[in-house]
């Protein structure tokens, strides 16, 4: 199956999931009740997107500086917005790696850019996973796996990551099966070792990732308040972390449908109507895709005239 077929299949899965959610939970029944809240929900969604992009750019600037590569913050921010457009259309977080290609045009070696994105995504992923596990334990026991199994999985994940970074065995495997990228892999692993062994850099990345997760949860809390429903910040924080982890499953385009469905089911355990959550999450997602379309269109025109990227 080629790339186009994969994309079509994922889009089909997304459409199927969204269709089932609409048929079974009838979210459109809430639209008329939320007319007064819609502008505020859209505004908060745009604010969340902007703050997330700003924090992403800050983290990338920090990691690039550690590699002795300087980039104006505004350039880092522009590259993040460009990559975010690609991320909206690709599974998992693959689109975020397109910043490395953009930075290559600015004189930063591709392998250095890839190492920066990989380090950041590993830190964010591990932190989100930890919050998701804690949330499942504290708030969502119905979906929580036995504690020893989850704890063992987390330990195995961290140990495996460090083994890959510090063991010559992994590099040997790459050299045997993919000799053309051996040196690139060695550079990426070296950059990962340098960053993870620096307490100050790791602290800044962890704080940055926590801030992104917290801001998203806080804004969702406000969206529900505007809609007349009170949900605890900690509940939404946990549901957000679990949803973000589920969105990494490469079944649909960027987790479309999976995110909204799981988020709705989790909050329904605390008395929030599934239809209401679907509307709020759907408006948030639609706002993101609308912003992606506008930004992508503007950049495409600039790209065509200046060949900037």
mmCIF file of C-alpha atoms in Angstrom:
data_model
loop_
_atom_site.group_PDB
_atom_site.id
_atom_site.type_symbol
_atom_site.label_atom_id
_atom_site.label_comp_id
_atom_site.label_asym_id
_atom_site.label_seq_id
_atom_site.Cartn_x
_atom_site.Cartn_y
_atom_site.Cartn_z
ATOM 1 C CA UNK A 1 0.000 0.000 0.000
ATOM 2 C CA UNK A 2 1.536 3.341 -1.038
ATOM 3 C CA UNK A 3 1.482 6.651 0.848
ATOM 4 C CA UNK A 4 -1.640 7.882 -0.913
ATOM 5 C CA UNK A 5 -3.532 4.693 -0.079
ATOM 6 C CA UNK A 6 -2.435 4.924 3.556
ATOM 7 C CA UNK A 7 -3.630 8.528 3.762
ATOM 8 C CA UNK A 8 -6.948 7.634 2.141
ATOM 9 C CA UNK A 9 -7.439 4.733 4.549
ATOM 10 C CA UNK A 10 -6.714 6.943 7.577
ATOM 11 C CA UNK A 11 -9.095 9.598 6.297
ATOM 12 C CA UNK A 12 -11.729 6.910 5.821
ATOM 13 C CA UNK A 13 -11.257 5.750 9.420
ATOM 14 C CA UNK A 14 -11.563 9.336 10.658
ATOM 15 C CA UNK A 15 -14.768 9.888 8.695
ATOM 16 C CA UNK A 16 -16.188 6.575 9.948
ATOM 17 C CA UNK A 17 -15.435 7.390 13.603
ATOM 18 C CA UNK A 18 -16.874 10.900 13.315
ATOM 19 C CA UNK A 19 -19.950 9.543 11.557
ATOM 20 C CA UNK A 20 -20.571 6.993 14.310
ATOM 21 C CA UNK A 21 -20.151 9.649 17.007
ATOM 22 C CA UNK A 22 -22.675 11.903 15.268
ATOM 23 C CA UNK A 23 -25.210 9.090 14.753
ATOM 24 C CA UNK A 24 -25.047 7.723 18.285
ATOM 25 C CA UNK A 25 -24.635 10.934 20.328
ATOM 26 C CA UNK A 26 -26.333 13.612 18.153
ATOM 27 C CA UNK A 27 -23.982 16.513 18.989
ATOM 28 C CA UNK A 28 -25.800 18.828 16.592
ATOM 29 C CA UNK A 29 -28.619 19.014 19.149
ATOM 30 C CA UNK A 30 -26.302 21.169 21.278
ATOM 31 C CA UNK A 31 -25.351 23.645 18.571
ATOM 32 C CA UNK A 32 -28.403 25.837 19.062
ATOM 33 C CA UNK A 33 -27.844 25.875 22.826
ATOM 34 C CA UNK A 34 -24.217 26.968 22.443
ATOM 35 C CA UNK A 35 -24.694 29.775 19.956
ATOM 36 C CA UNK A 36 -23.805 32.355 22.617
ATOM 37 C CA UNK A 37 -20.692 30.423 23.648
ATOM 38 C CA UNK A 38 -19.339 29.630 20.163
ATOM 39 C CA UNK A 39 -17.327 32.884 19.704
ATOM 40 C CA UNK A 40 -15.662 32.404 23.089
ATOM 41 C CA UNK A 41 -14.856 28.738 22.391
ATOM 42 C CA UNK A 42 -13.337 29.663 19.036
ATOM 43 C CA UNK A 43 -11.376 32.497 20.642
ATOM 44 C CA UNK A 44 -9.998 30.222 23.355
ATOM 45 C CA UNK A 45 -9.096 27.622 20.715
ATOM 46 C CA UNK A 46 -7.098 30.193 18.758
ATOM 47 C CA UNK A 47 -5.415 31.353 21.967
ATOM 48 C CA UNK A 48 -4.443 27.760 22.776
ATOM 49 C CA UNK A 49 -2.949 27.259 19.327
ATOM 50 C CA UNK A 50 -0.940 30.482 19.581
ATOM 51 C CA UNK A 51 0.428 29.727 23.064
ATOM 52 C CA UNK A 52 1.365 26.175 22.086
ATOM 53 C CA UNK A 53 3.246 27.428 19.031
ATOM 54 C CA UNK A 54 5.084 30.033 21.104
ATOM 55 C CA UNK A 55 6.201 27.399 23.610
ATOM 56 C CA UNK A 56 7.237 25.016 20.843
ATOM 57 C CA UNK A 57 9.399 27.685 19.249
ATOM 58 C CA UNK A 58 10.995 28.486 22.619
ATOM 59 C CA UNK A 59 11.889 24.817 23.177
ATOM 60 C CA UNK A 60 13.377 24.456 19.700
ATOM 61 C CA UNK A 61 15.398 27.643 20.113
ATOM 62 C CA UNK A 62 16.764 26.312 23.401
ATOM 63 C CA UNK A 63 17.846 23.000 21.850
ATOM 64 C CA UNK A 64 19.305 24.624 18.742
ATOM 65 C CA UNK A 65 21.367 26.974 20.926
ATOM 66 C CA UNK A 66 22.763 23.965 22.807
ATOM 67 C CA UNK A 67 23.973 22.666 19.454
ATOM 68 C CA UNK A 68 25.654 26.030 18.766
ATOM 69 C CA UNK A 69 23.126 26.974 16.119
ATOM 70 C CA UNK A 70 21.494 30.360 16.440
ATOM 71 C CA UNK A 71 18.134 31.220 14.943
ATOM 72 C CA UNK A 72 15.995 34.308 15.536
ATOM 73 C CA UNK A 73 12.976 33.431 17.629
ATOM 74 C CA UNK A 74 10.594 34.702 14.957
ATOM 75 C CA UNK A 75 12.174 32.303 12.431
ATOM 76 C CA UNK A 76 11.762 29.402 14.841
ATOM 77 C CA UNK A 77 8.125 30.411 15.340
ATOM 78 C CA UNK A 78 7.461 30.567 11.610
ATOM 79 C CA UNK A 79 8.961 27.122 11.103
ATOM 80 C CA UNK A 80 6.790 25.741 13.903
ATOM 81 C CA UNK A 81 3.636 27.093 12.261
ATOM 82 C CA UNK A 82 4.687 25.595 8.943
ATOM 83 C CA UNK A 83 5.344 22.194 10.534
ATOM 84 C CA UNK A 84 2.090 22.396 12.467
ATOM 85 C CA UNK A 85 0.250 22.561 9.154
ATOM 86 C CA UNK A 86 1.953 19.330 8.063
ATOM 87 C CA UNK A 87 1.301 17.753 11.459
ATOM 88 C CA UNK A 88 -2.427 18.287 11.042
ATOM 89 C CA UNK A 89 -2.406 15.976 8.024
ATOM 90 C CA UNK A 90 -0.021 13.219 9.095
ATOM 91 C CA UNK A 91 -0.324 10.406 11.654
ATOM 92 C CA UNK A 92 1.211 10.683 15.108
ATOM 93 C CA UNK A 93 3.669 13.566 15.259
ATOM 94 C CA UNK A 94 5.463 12.919 11.979
ATOM 95 C CA UNK A 95 4.603 16.350 10.635
ATOM 96 C CA UNK A 96 6.563 18.039 13.414
ATOM 97 C CA UNK A 97 9.801 16.658 11.930
ATOM 98 C CA UNK A 98 9.331 18.828 8.840
ATOM 99 C CA UNK A 99 10.896 21.724 10.778
ATOM 100 C CA UNK A 100 14.252 20.003 10.271
ATOM 101 C CA UNK A 101 13.819 20.375 6.526
ATOM 102 C CA UNK A 102 12.930 24.056 6.970
ATOM 103 C CA UNK A 103 15.967 24.646 9.173
ATOM 104 C CA UNK A 104 18.183 22.966 6.560
ATOM 105 C CA UNK A 105 17.238 25.805 4.220
ATOM 106 C CA UNK A 106 18.526 28.161 6.929
ATOM 107 C CA UNK A 107 21.921 26.469 7.142
ATOM 108 C CA UNK A 108 21.280 23.985 9.968
ATOM 109 C CA UNK A 109 22.308 20.404 9.043
ATOM 110 C CA UNK A 110 19.335 18.092 8.599
ATOM 111 C CA UNK A 111 20.636 15.570 11.128
ATOM 112 C CA UNK A 112 21.008 18.302 13.760
ATOM 113 C CA UNK A 113 17.456 19.466 13.172
ATOM 114 C CA UNK A 114 16.111 15.933 13.403
ATOM 115 C CA UNK A 115 17.935 15.380 16.693
ATOM 116 C CA UNK A 116 16.398 18.552 18.150
ATOM 117 C CA UNK A 117 12.865 17.507 17.236
ATOM 118 C CA UNK A 118 13.419 13.938 18.409
ATOM 119 C CA UNK A 119 14.738 15.014 21.820
ATOM 120 C CA UNK A 120 11.821 17.377 22.311
ATOM 121 C CA UNK A 121 9.230 14.817 21.217
ATOM 122 C CA UNK A 122 10.696 12.138 23.484
ATOM 123 C CA UNK A 123 10.554 14.444 26.508
ATOM 124 C CA UNK A 124 7.003 15.597 25.730
ATOM 125 C CA UNK A 125 5.881 12.051 25.013
ATOM 126 C CA UNK A 126 7.291 10.592 28.229
ATOM 127 C CA UNK A 127 5.841 13.416 30.316
ATOM 128 C CA UNK A 128 2.418 13.116 28.691
ATOM 129 C CA UNK A 129 2.527 9.359 29.186
ATOM 130 C CA UNK A 130 3.347 9.796 32.879
ATOM 131 C CA UNK A 131 0.468 12.258 33.363
ATOM 132 C CA UNK A 132 -1.866 9.924 31.452
ATOM 133 C CA UNK A 133 -0.948 6.973 33.680
ATOM 134 C CA UNK A 134 -1.397 9.047 36.841
ATOM 135 C CA UNK A 135 -4.758 10.300 35.583
ATOM 136 C CA UNK A 136 -5.949 6.795 34.787
ATOM 137 C CA UNK A 137 -4.944 5.660 38.258
ATOM 138 C CA UNK A 138 -6.592 8.588 40.057
ATOM 139 C CA UNK A 139 -9.632 9.449 37.949
ATOM 140 C CA UNK A 140 -10.324 6.787 35.329
ATOM 141 C CA UNK A 141 -9.890 3.384 37.012
ATOM 142 C CA UNK A 142 -12.318 1.808 34.553
ATOM 143 C CA UNK A 143 -9.680 2.038 31.815
ATOM 144 C CA UNK A 144 -6.654 1.633 34.034
ATOM 145 C CA UNK A 145 -4.497 -1.430 33.511
ATOM 146 C CA UNK A 146 -3.066 -3.258 36.540
ATOM 147 C CA UNK A 147 -0.529 -0.974 38.206
ATOM 148 C CA UNK A 148 2.414 -3.436 38.010
ATOM 149 C CA UNK A 149 1.879 -3.812 34.258
ATOM 150 C CA UNK A 150 1.837 -0.037 33.638
ATOM 151 C CA UNK A 151 4.748 0.629 35.989
ATOM 152 C CA UNK A 152 6.725 -2.108 34.277
ATOM 153 C CA UNK A 153 5.900 -0.637 30.898
ATOM 154 C CA UNK A 154 7.109 2.823 31.930
ATOM 155 C CA UNK A 155 10.348 1.423 33.343
ATOM 156 C CA UNK A 156 10.901 -0.654 30.214
ATOM 157 C CA UNK A 157 10.277 2.403 28.026
ATOM 158 C CA UNK A 158 12.795 4.580 29.869
ATOM 159 C CA UNK A 159 15.389 1.792 30.122
ATOM 160 C CA UNK A 160 14.949 1.021 26.436
ATOM 161 C CA UNK A 161 15.445 4.672 25.505
ATOM 162 C CA UNK A 162 18.664 4.914 27.513
ATOM 163 C CA UNK A 163 19.884 1.600 26.118
ATOM 164 C CA UNK A 164 19.431 2.886 22.596
ATOM 165 C CA UNK A 165 21.285 6.099 23.444
ATOM 166 C CA UNK A 166 24.249 4.540 25.232
ATOM 167 C CA UNK A 167 24.624 1.044 23.751
ATOM 168 C CA UNK A 168 26.781 0.350 20.724
ATOM 169 C CA UNK A 169 24.507 -2.589 19.857
ATOM 170 C CA UNK A 170 21.835 -0.343 18.339
ATOM 171 C CA UNK A 171 24.380 1.546 16.249
ATOM 172 C CA UNK A 172 25.773 -1.814 15.139
ATOM 173 C CA UNK A 173 22.341 -2.899 13.934
ATOM 174 C CA UNK A 174 21.938 0.323 11.991
ATOM 175 C CA UNK A 175 25.399 -0.101 10.473
ATOM 176 C CA UNK A 176 24.525 -3.608 9.352
ATOM 177 C CA UNK A 177 21.096 -2.995 7.853
ATOM 178 C CA UNK A 178 21.198 0.745 7.033
ATOM 179 C CA UNK A 179 24.873 1.623 6.574
ATOM 180 C CA UNK A 180 24.123 4.831 4.671
ATOM 181 C CA UNK A 181 22.568 6.486 7.740
ATOM 182 C CA UNK A 182 24.940 5.125 10.398
ATOM 183 C CA UNK A 183 26.797 8.410 10.917
ATOM 184 C CA UNK A 184 23.544 10.375 11.044
ATOM 185 C CA UNK A 185 22.180 8.070 13.732
ATOM 186 C CA UNK A 186 25.392 8.454 15.754
ATOM 187 C CA UNK A 187 25.052 12.246 15.660
ATOM 188 C CA UNK A 188 21.387 12.102 16.715
ATOM 189 C CA UNK A 189 22.155 9.780 19.642
ATOM 190 C CA UNK A 190 25.059 11.989 20.706
ATOM 191 C CA UNK A 191 22.806 15.059 20.781
ATOM 192 C CA UNK A 192 20.209 13.131 22.787
ATOM 193 C CA UNK A 193 22.865 12.090 25.321
ATOM 194 C CA UNK A 194 24.125 15.654 25.654
ATOM 195 C CA UNK A 195 20.659 17.058 26.296
ATOM 196 C CA UNK A 196 19.368 14.377 28.666
ATOM 197 C CA UNK A 197 22.542 14.599 30.734
ATOM 198 C CA UNK A 198 22.102 18.351 31.273
ATOM 199 C CA UNK A 199 19.761 18.989 34.258
ATOM 200 C CA UNK A 200 19.043 22.625 33.359
ATOM 201 C CA UNK A 201 18.091 21.798 29.766
ATOM 202 C CA UNK A 202 15.885 18.915 30.853
ATOM 203 C CA UNK A 203 14.194 21.067 33.489
ATOM 204 C CA UNK A 204 13.376 23.736 30.924
ATOM 205 C CA UNK A 205 11.974 21.143 28.522
ATOM 206 C CA UNK A 206 9.864 19.494 31.231
ATOM 207 C CA UNK A 207 8.478 22.857 32.380
ATOM 208 C CA UNK A 208 7.754 23.766 28.758
ATOM 209 C CA UNK A 209 5.902 20.493 28.143
ATOM 210 C CA UNK A 210 3.934 20.788 31.394
ATOM 211 C CA UNK A 211 2.984 24.351 30.487
ATOM 212 C CA UNK A 212 1.600 23.231 27.122
ATOM 213 C CA UNK A 213 -0.432 20.434 28.678
ATOM 214 C CA UNK A 214 -1.657 22.694 31.493
ATOM 215 C CA UNK A 215 -2.649 25.528 29.159
ATOM 216 C CA UNK A 216 -4.646 23.146 26.964
ATOM 217 C CA UNK A 217 -6.476 21.732 29.993
ATOM 218 C CA UNK A 218 -7.111 25.188 31.466
ATOM 219 C CA UNK A 219 -8.600 26.512 28.227
ATOM 220 C CA UNK A 220 -10.853 23.465 27.901
ATOM 221 C CA UNK A 221 -11.976 24.046 31.494
ATOM 222 C CA UNK A 222 -12.978 27.581 30.556
ATOM 223 C CA UNK A 223 -14.797 26.361 27.430
ATOM 224 C CA UNK A 224 -16.939 24.061 29.547
ATOM 225 C CA UNK A 225 -17.596 26.846 32.085
ATOM 226 C CA UNK A 226 -18.782 29.134 29.287
ATOM 227 C CA UNK A 227 -21.065 26.314 28.135
ATOM 228 C CA UNK A 228 -22.601 26.040 31.611
ATOM 229 C CA UNK A 229 -20.798 22.896 32.803
ATOM 230 C CA UNK A 230 -18.273 22.766 35.625
ATOM 231 C CA UNK A 231 -15.475 20.218 35.294
ATOM 232 C CA UNK A 232 -12.406 20.051 37.524
ATOM 233 C CA UNK A 233 -9.118 21.188 36.004
ATOM 234 C CA UNK A 234 -7.382 17.998 37.144
ATOM 235 C CA UNK A 235 -10.021 15.862 35.417
ATOM 236 C CA UNK A 236 -9.595 17.656 32.115
ATOM 237 C CA UNK A 237 -5.807 17.604 32.496
ATOM 238 C CA UNK A 238 -5.868 13.833 32.851
ATOM 239 C CA UNK A 239 -8.346 13.367 30.013
ATOM 240 C CA UNK A 240 -6.236 15.633 27.797
ATOM 241 C CA UNK A 241 -3.089 13.593 28.459
ATOM 242 C CA UNK A 242 -4.877 10.311 27.767
ATOM 243 C CA UNK A 243 -6.404 11.754 24.607
ATOM 244 C CA UNK A 244 -3.053 13.001 23.332
ATOM 245 C CA UNK A 245 -1.511 9.569 23.834
ATOM 246 C CA UNK A 246 -4.419 7.889 22.019
ATOM 247 C CA UNK A 247 -4.036 10.338 19.113
ATOM 248 C CA UNK A 248 -0.611 8.830 18.411
ATOM 249 C CA UNK A 249 -2.287 5.628 17.236
ATOM 250 C CA UNK A 250 -1.873 5.829 13.431
ATOM 251 C CA UNK A 251 -5.436 4.860 12.553
ATOM 252 C CA UNK A 252 -6.738 8.225 11.380
ATOM 253 C CA UNK A 253 -5.351 11.546 10.209
ATOM 254 C CA UNK A 254 -3.601 13.042 13.270
ATOM 255 C CA UNK A 255 -5.963 11.134 15.578
ATOM 256 C CA UNK A 256 -9.030 12.872 14.138
ATOM 257 C CA UNK A 257 -12.154 11.341 15.635
ATOM 258 C CA UNK A 258 -10.154 9.276 18.128
ATOM 259 C CA UNK A 259 -9.292 12.378 20.169
ATOM 260 C CA UNK A 260 -12.813 13.744 20.261
ATOM 261 C CA UNK A 261 -14.425 10.369 20.941
ATOM 262 C CA UNK A 262 -12.116 9.365 23.807
ATOM 263 C CA UNK A 263 -12.251 12.836 25.361
ATOM 264 C CA UNK A 264 -16.051 12.699 25.352
ATOM 265 C CA UNK A 265 -16.194 9.213 26.853
ATOM 266 C CA UNK A 266 -13.738 10.083 29.626
ATOM 267 C CA UNK A 267 -15.600 13.232 30.673
ATOM 268 C CA UNK A 268 -18.939 11.418 30.530
ATOM 269 C CA UNK A 269 -17.710 9.410 33.539
ATOM 270 C CA UNK A 270 -18.056 12.671 35.485
ATOM 271 C CA UNK A 271 -21.516 13.549 34.235
ATOM 272 C CA UNK A 272 -20.583 15.691 31.230
ATOM 273 C CA UNK A 273 -22.910 14.956 28.290
ATOM 274 C CA UNK A 274 -21.045 13.241 25.475
ATOM 275 C CA UNK A 275 -22.787 15.405 22.894
ATOM 276 C CA UNK A 276 -21.642 18.610 24.622
ATOM 277 C CA UNK A 277 -18.031 17.460 24.779
ATOM 278 C CA UNK A 278 -18.163 16.439 21.123
ATOM 279 C CA UNK A 279 -19.341 19.918 20.170
ATOM 280 C CA UNK A 280 -16.644 21.682 22.196
ATOM 281 C CA UNK A 281 -13.876 19.328 21.068
ATOM 282 C CA UNK A 282 -15.180 19.469 17.507
ATOM 283 C CA UNK A 283 -15.197 23.269 17.419
ATOM 284 C CA UNK A 284 -11.672 23.281 18.856
ATOM 285 C CA UNK A 285 -10.488 20.825 16.189
ATOM 286 C CA UNK A 286 -12.299 22.648 13.383
ATOM 287 C CA UNK A 287 -10.728 25.935 14.473
ATOM 288 C CA UNK A 288 -7.310 24.305 14.311
ATOM 289 C CA UNK A 289 -7.900 22.982 10.811
ATOM 290 C CA UNK A 290 -9.307 26.322 9.653
ATOM 291 C CA UNK A 291 -6.224 28.093 10.985
ATOM 292 C CA UNK A 292 -4.056 25.452 9.277
ATOM 293 C CA UNK A 293 -5.792 26.086 5.957
ATOM 294 C CA UNK A 294 -5.387 29.861 6.195
ATOM 295 C CA UNK A 295 -1.740 29.718 7.254
ATOM 296 C CA UNK A 296 -0.889 27.022 4.697
ATOM 297 C CA UNK A 297 -2.525 29.035 1.913
ATOM 298 C CA UNK A 298 -0.627 32.190 2.828
ATOM 299 C CA UNK A 299 2.672 30.329 3.066
ATOM 300 C CA UNK A 300 2.038 28.468 -0.175
ATOM 301 C CA UNK A 301 1.663 31.789 -1.983
ATOM 302 C CA UNK A 302 4.855 33.125 -0.414
ATOM 303 C CA UNK A 303 6.655 29.873 -1.139
ATOM 304 C CA UNK A 304 5.585 29.997 -4.795
ATOM 305 C CA UNK A 305 6.802 33.583 -5.242
ATOM 306 C CA UNK A 306 9.988 33.497 -3.121
ATOM 307 C CA UNK A 307 10.800 29.770 -2.819
ATOM 308 C CA UNK A 308 11.514 30.546 0.842
ATOM 309 C CA UNK A 309 11.094 26.987 2.061
#
